[in-house]
Amino acid sequence: MSEAEDAILQFLQSNNEIADSQQFATSVGLQHAELENVIKSLHGFQLVVAQRKLGDGIFKIGSAQARKNGWIDIGKNGVVRKVEHVEDCVKDLLNRIKNKEVVSDGDIADLKKRKLIDKLTWKGYSLTRGPKYTIKRKKVVTDLTREILQRGDWKDLEFKEYNLNAGARPIEYGCDHPLLKVREQFQNIFLQMGFVEMPTNKFVESSFWNFDALFQPQQHPARDSHDTFFLRACSTTRQLPEYYVEKVKHVHESGGYGSKGYGYKWKREEANKNVLRTHTTAVSSRMLYLLAQEPFQPRKYYSIDRVFRNEAVDRTHLAEFHQIEGLICDRGLTLGDLKGVLRSFFARLGISKLRFKPAYNPYTEPSMEIFSYHEGLKKWVEIGNSGMFRPEMLLPMGLPDDVSVIAWGLSLERPTMILYGIDNIRDLFGHKVDMNLIEKNPICRLGMY
Ligand code: FB9
């Protein structure tokens, strides 16, 4: 217990009131500031009732005013009273201030201007015993500890009430970025459909796996730096499966497997160039090549990860986005199988009305863009691309020639923007994202498309 507390509680044991805490502080040789915190705490615990004490001497009436009001006249033979009784509204005003009654700011300002009142700095407290007054406050403890029990002094301790209404300290918790939440939903759909995730932890890929293995010719526009990020440092790949590279070179230059190829001079150095992968299809080509090195087993693979395109940034395009890709590799698969799988895949996203539009990709033939009717936007929206990987891609890998691979792809950003009602991709991904979007975004379930 502090000295100040003892002083107050002992004084109030034999005195009804501490009229002026300032004087009391001086009388017990303490700083008023020391006393003040104790007073507030004792008041808080109702051991005392503390009242603010306003300073006095605010009622001096100015003689000029009396004259102005015609109450008096100051003549050669001094001050003469001109009226019996004065309706002293000022006095009433001042009384009301004294009784802490509400007085209009206008009156206050007027009284101040007339120097009838001045802003009093608050002086101190008057203290009386409170409903919970006791000469010695029990030490308030919060927890009943082993030590307290062993010491046995729990009897003279006061246990702080549990404030069951106290709000819990806000727990800091991590928040998933909306993209990660939607990614998880796509991931669950693939896993439910029996797909296995492909290892996509390689943002840097050789042009060979990103383009050549996909039968994308070396002069294809996507292969120049306007569309693709080429690496300056570690600019070329160190090793490629030589036997397979020869097959790829051959199919590009002169075809085979029923294809006439592109008929151009294929350059190894072009294939060696390292790039930031432009699509996760680069991972699909690696996985299909590895699959071809084993006795054939049907496979269902998926990937969801970042890809990089040196494209003009606009409301829906950044230089990087997350590509979602699914592929099924099995004997005798047809375009019908692809359409069927797309229907069941998108059905799990709550998307039923699909239309397929013939399209072109260097690595798939036939290829189809996928459209769905968006009730909210009242229009057909392109929701992805798909196709059957070309034999010129699959057969050089060594896959059996009755094996075909159906595949499709879409972005993660577009569905997330639609689901979260974000119309500018820069608000969703990148350094401009406001953290509130991350911390306060609800779970948006796919299927509410
Ligand atoms: O995601 C896209 N659109 C989309 C997807 C979903 C959606 O909402 C759903 C709630 C559920 C809404 C829109 N697109 C693909 C279509 C367009 O946005 C397109 O303009 C932009 N595309 C990206 C590429 O941009 C250069 C989206 C991205 C894309 C395109 C193609 C593929 C992957 C991503 C592919 C592929 C592919 C094809 C064949 C074989 C293997 C992979």
XYZ file of C-alpha atoms and ligand atoms in Angstrom, residues 186 279-281 284 307 309 311 316-317 321-327 346 349 351 361 363-364 367-368 370 372 374 381-389 406-416 418-419 446-447 449, ligand 1:
95
model
C -9.778 -25.351 -57.028
C 2.613 -21.141 -68.498
C 2.494 -24.124 -66.140
C 2.147 -26.220 -69.307
C 3.084 -30.597 -67.839
C 3.405 -17.782 -64.608
C 4.197 -12.868 -69.334
C 2.448 -8.169 -71.297
C -7.240 -7.617 -65.822
C -3.635 -8.371 -66.761
C -0.723 -14.434 -62.794
C -1.592 -17.857 -61.426
C -2.409 -20.468 -64.041
C -4.653 -23.393 -63.204
C -4.059 -26.417 -65.447
C -5.515 -29.887 -65.561
C -4.519 -32.776 -67.814
C -16.832 -26.411 -64.029
C -17.521 -24.463 -59.629
C -20.827 -23.237 -63.675
C -2.628 -23.246 -79.385
C 0.681 -27.472 -78.564
C -2.925 -28.662 -78.826
C -8.144 -26.484 -79.198
C -11.198 -24.855 -77.678
C -14.341 -22.301 -72.947
C -19.856 -19.805 -69.667
C -22.509 -15.275 -66.358
C -17.490 -14.946 -70.334
C -14.319 -16.686 -71.550
C -13.398 -18.892 -68.606
C -10.514 -20.849 -70.032
C -8.739 -22.626 -72.849
C -8.250 -26.315 -73.622
C -7.237 -28.890 -76.164
C -5.658 -32.240 -76.981
C -1.843 -32.203 -76.896
C -6.595 -33.807 -72.866
C -5.778 -30.580 -71.024
C -7.237 -27.244 -70.066
C -6.203 -24.069 -68.338
C -7.576 -20.929 -66.766
C -6.353 -18.225 -64.455
C -6.859 -18.014 -60.692
C -7.108 -14.217 -60.675
C -10.182 -13.958 -62.930
C -12.498 -16.174 -60.833
C -11.169 -14.571 -57.630
C -15.406 -12.178 -59.959
C -16.078 -13.888 -56.644
C -16.950 -21.085 -55.552
C -20.251 -22.306 -56.840
C -20.855 -17.904 -59.600
O -9.316 -17.613 -66.600
C -9.913 -17.110 -67.503
N -11.187 -16.676 -67.406
C -12.016 -16.918 -66.305
C -11.913 -18.056 -65.543
C -12.827 -18.271 -64.490
C -13.767 -17.306 -64.199
O -14.644 -17.394 -63.136
C -15.084 -18.619 -62.664
C -15.768 -18.314 -61.317
C -15.517 -19.436 -61.821
C -13.861 -16.165 -64.951
C -12.976 -15.948 -66.007
N -9.315 -16.965 -68.761
C -8.033 -17.523 -68.976
C -10.040 -16.320 -69.856
C -9.718 -14.881 -70.011
O -9.723 -14.238 -68.779
C -8.397 -14.561 -70.747
O -8.563 -13.249 -71.208
C -7.177 -14.479 -69.904
N -6.590 -15.726 -69.754
C -5.243 -15.794 -69.251
C -4.134 -15.729 -70.209
O -4.042 -14.364 -70.563
C -3.063 -14.182 -71.411
C -7.008 -16.569 -68.653
C -5.577 -17.037 -68.584
C -5.321 -18.335 -69.245
C -5.534 -18.583 -70.565
C -5.267 -19.846 -71.090
C -4.801 -20.857 -70.291
C -4.581 -20.592 -68.946
C -4.839 -19.329 -68.417
C -4.563 -22.158 -70.808
C -4.394 -23.213 -71.256
C -4.211 -24.526 -71.769
C -4.791 -24.869 -72.967
C -4.619 -26.137 -73.425
C -3.859 -27.077 -72.736
C -3.280 -26.707 -71.543
C -3.450 -25.431 -71.061
